[in-house]
Amino acid sequence: GFHVTNPEAVMQGAKPVLEEVGPFVYKTVTVKDSVDQDTRKEHLEYNEDGETLTYSPRKFYFLDRQQSAGDPDTTFITVPNMPLLTGFSKIRDDAGWTKGIKVDILKRTGLGTPFINVSFTGLLWGYHDELPCLSLARPDECGWAEEWWIYC
């Protein structure tokens, strides 16, 4: 991944200066089964022809610490705040007083800055930000639900 070392200067129009972090190496294990994620019950089923089996492959990722440069949980990087920038992009062509209200809501909701500092693990697997809840029909019901987590 890349860490923006000069976010304040970038906001003033400068080119970003990037520093590479990592690598962080993950091993993948694919399990071919049909385990119901809620009940943990296996239900492998043969299809009607009696010869083929239907299953759902699941992937698990494990950090290979020996091949990784550092710990992704404690390595923090500064990156663009994609939910905020996406929100700004969506209202770019709005006009009048509603645009000002929308900008204010975007700035006050979630992490609220154009750049965020997040662990590499958070960037890869998800980090807390309530801004995506605004796209829900009833954002006030988002609570601490899964919708608050950003998954890349």
GROMACS .gro file of C-alpha atoms in nm:
model
  152
    1GLY     CA    1   0.000   0.000   0.000
    2PHE     CA    2   0.091   0.365  -0.023
    3HIS     CA    3   0.093   0.627   0.252
    4VAL     CA    4   0.037   0.994   0.163
    5THR     CA    5   0.307   1.184   0.354
    6ASN     CA    6   0.183   1.536   0.270
    7PRO     CA    7  -0.199   1.540   0.296
    8GLU     CA    8  -0.215   1.908   0.405
    9ALA     CA    9  -0.009   2.017   0.103
   10VAL     CA   10  -0.224   1.801  -0.127
   11MET     CA   11  -0.533   1.984   0.000
   12GLN     CA   12  -0.360   2.308  -0.103
   13GLY     CA   13  -0.300   2.175  -0.456
   14ALA     CA   14   0.040   2.005  -0.428
   15LYS     CA   15   0.115   1.666  -0.577
   16PRO     CA   16   0.096   1.382  -0.325
   17VAL     CA   17   0.422   1.240  -0.195
   18LEU     CA   18   0.379   0.867  -0.148
   19GLU     CA   19   0.567   0.624   0.071
   20GLU     CA   20   0.529   0.255   0.007
   21VAL     CA   21   0.450   0.036   0.310
   22GLY     CA   22   0.456  -0.339   0.336
   23PRO     CA   23   0.445  -0.577   0.176
   24PHE     CA   24   0.194  -0.768   0.383
   25VAL     CA   25   0.160  -1.124   0.257
   26TYR     CA   26  -0.156  -1.326   0.307
   27LYS     CA   27  -0.208  -1.694   0.235
   28THR     CA   28  -0.545  -1.803   0.103
   29VAL     CA   29  -0.726  -2.123   0.196
   30THR     CA   30  -1.034  -2.210  -0.006
   31VAL     CA   31  -1.283  -2.444   0.156
   32LYS     CA   32  -1.530  -2.606  -0.080
   33ASP     CA   33  -1.840  -2.686   0.121
   34SER     CA   34  -2.189  -2.562   0.188
   35VAL     CA   35  -2.186  -2.453   0.548
   36ASP     CA   36  -2.473  -2.225   0.645
   37GLN     CA   37  -2.297  -1.925   0.802
   38ASP     CA   38  -2.580  -1.866   1.051
   39THR     CA   39  -2.647  -2.220   1.173
   40ARG     CA   40  -2.301  -2.366   1.093
   41LYS     CA   41  -2.491  -2.669   0.959
   42GLU     CA   42  -2.346  -2.849   0.658
   43HIS     CA   43  -2.581  -2.919   0.375
   44LEU     CA   44  -2.395  -3.065   0.082
   45GLU     CA   45  -2.650  -3.170  -0.173
   46TYR     CA   46  -2.628  -3.370  -0.491
   47ASN     CA   47  -2.809  -3.217  -0.785
   48GLU     CA   48  -3.105  -3.389  -0.951
   49ASP     CA   49  -2.875  -3.585  -1.182
   50GLY     CA   50  -2.727  -3.754  -0.874
   51GLU     CA   51  -2.375  -3.705  -1.007
   52THR     CA   52  -2.290  -3.342  -0.937
   53LEU     CA   53  -2.255  -3.175  -0.601
   54THR     CA   54  -2.345  -2.814  -0.521
   55TYR     CA   55  -2.128  -2.625  -0.275
   56SER     CA   56  -2.027  -2.271  -0.188
   57PRO     CA   57  -1.652  -2.203  -0.180
   58ARG     CA   58  -1.537  -1.990   0.114
   59LYS     CA   59  -1.200  -1.817   0.132
   60PHE     CA   60  -0.999  -1.759   0.445
   61TYR     CA   61  -0.695  -1.531   0.458
   62PHE     CA   62  -0.405  -1.575   0.698
   63LEU     CA   63  -0.123  -1.327   0.746
   64ASP     CA   64   0.219  -1.474   0.669
   65ARG     CA   65   0.425  -1.284   0.928
   66GLN     CA   66   0.758  -1.424   0.807
   67GLN     CA   67   0.709  -1.286   0.455
   68SER     CA   68   0.545  -0.962   0.568
   69ALA     CA   69   0.733  -0.641   0.648
   70GLY     CA   70   0.584  -0.541   0.981
   71ASP     CA   71   0.245  -0.580   1.140
   72PRO     CA   72  -0.058  -0.458   0.940
   73ASP     CA   73  -0.249  -0.401   1.267
   74THR     CA   74   0.004  -0.144   1.391
   75THR     CA   75   0.110   0.005   1.056
   76PHE     CA   76  -0.097   0.317   0.995
   77ILE     CA   77  -0.123   0.490   0.660
   78THR     CA   78  -0.280   0.815   0.545
   79VAL     CA   79  -0.509   0.765   0.245
   80PRO     CA   80  -0.788   0.955   0.070
   81ASN     CA   81  -1.124   0.931   0.250
   82MET     CA   82  -1.314   0.757  -0.030
   83PRO     CA   83  -1.664   0.771   0.127
   84LEU     CA   84  -1.631   1.149   0.177
   85LEU     CA   85  -1.483   1.212  -0.167
   86THR     CA   86  -1.756   0.998  -0.326
   87GLY     CA   87  -2.018   1.204  -0.142
   88PHE     CA   88  -1.864   1.528  -0.268
   89SER     CA   89  -1.856   1.387  -0.621
   90LYS     CA   90  -2.227   1.300  -0.605
   91ILE     CA   91  -2.327   1.655  -0.509
   92ARG     CA   92  -2.077   1.834  -0.734
   93ASP     CA   93  -2.344   1.945  -0.983
   94ASP     CA   94  -2.606   2.040  -0.722
   95ALA     CA   95  -2.694   2.408  -0.696
   96GLY     CA   96  -2.831   2.653  -0.442
   97TRP     CA   97  -2.877   2.620  -0.069
   98THR     CA   98  -2.928   2.242  -0.080
   99LYS     CA   99  -2.568   2.191  -0.191
  100GLY     CA  100  -2.443   2.384   0.113
  101ILE     CA  101  -2.656   2.171   0.345
  102LYS     CA  102  -2.530   1.851   0.183
  103VAL     CA  103  -2.166   1.962   0.212
  104ASP     CA  104  -2.219   2.041   0.580
  105ILE     CA  105  -2.377   1.699   0.642
  106LEU     CA  106  -2.089   1.525   0.464
  107LYS     CA  107  -1.831   1.713   0.671
  108ARG     CA  108  -2.008   1.641   1.002
  109THR     CA  109  -2.083   1.275   0.935
  110GLY     CA  110  -1.822   1.004   0.951
  111LEU     CA  111  -1.454   1.084   0.957
  112GLY     CA  112  -1.516   1.420   0.786
  113THR     CA  113  -1.171   1.492   0.642
  114PRO     CA  114  -1.037   1.441   0.288
  115PHE     CA  115  -0.756   1.218   0.423
  116ILE     CA  116  -0.778   0.959   0.699
  117ASN     CA  117  -0.518   0.770   0.899
  118VAL     CA  118  -0.610   0.404   0.923
  119SER     CA  119  -0.428   0.080   0.995
  120PHE     CA  120  -0.335  -0.127   0.693
  121THR     CA  121  -0.559  -0.401   0.833
  122GLY     CA  122  -0.846  -0.151   0.852
  123LEU     CA  123  -0.790  -0.040   0.495
  124LEU     CA  124  -0.779  -0.398   0.372
  125TRP     CA  125  -1.058  -0.556   0.577
  126GLY     CA  126  -1.273  -0.263   0.688
  127TYR     CA  127  -1.277   0.034   0.924
  128HIS     CA  128  -1.546   0.223   1.115
  129ASP     CA  129  -1.718   0.513   0.935
  130GLU     CA  130  -2.086   0.604   0.963
  131LEU     CA  131  -2.098   0.811   0.640
  132PRO     CA  132  -2.216   0.516   0.424
  133CYS     CA  133  -2.523   0.495   0.652
  134LEU     CA  134  -2.654   0.811   0.484
  135SER     CA  135  -2.735   0.603   0.176
  136LEU     CA  136  -2.977   0.388   0.378
  137ALA     CA  137  -3.351   0.457   0.371
  138ARG     CA  138  -3.338   0.519   0.749
  139PRO     CA  139  -2.979   0.615   0.842
  140ASP     CA  140  -3.075   0.660   1.208
  141GLU     CA  141  -3.129   0.284   1.230
  142CYS     CA  142  -2.773   0.211   1.124
  143GLY     CA  143  -2.650   0.204   1.484
  144TRP     CA  144  -2.334   0.000   1.531
  145ALA     CA  145  -2.448  -0.235   1.258
  146GLU     CA  146  -2.226  -0.379   0.990
  147GLU     CA  147  -2.317  -0.095   0.753
  148TRP     CA  148  -2.085   0.136   0.952
  149TRP     CA  149  -1.784  -0.065   0.848
  150ILE     CA  150  -1.616   0.022   0.522
  151TYR     CA  151  -1.503  -0.281   0.325
  152CYS     CA  152  -1.265  -0.237   0.037
   0.00000   0.00000   0.00000
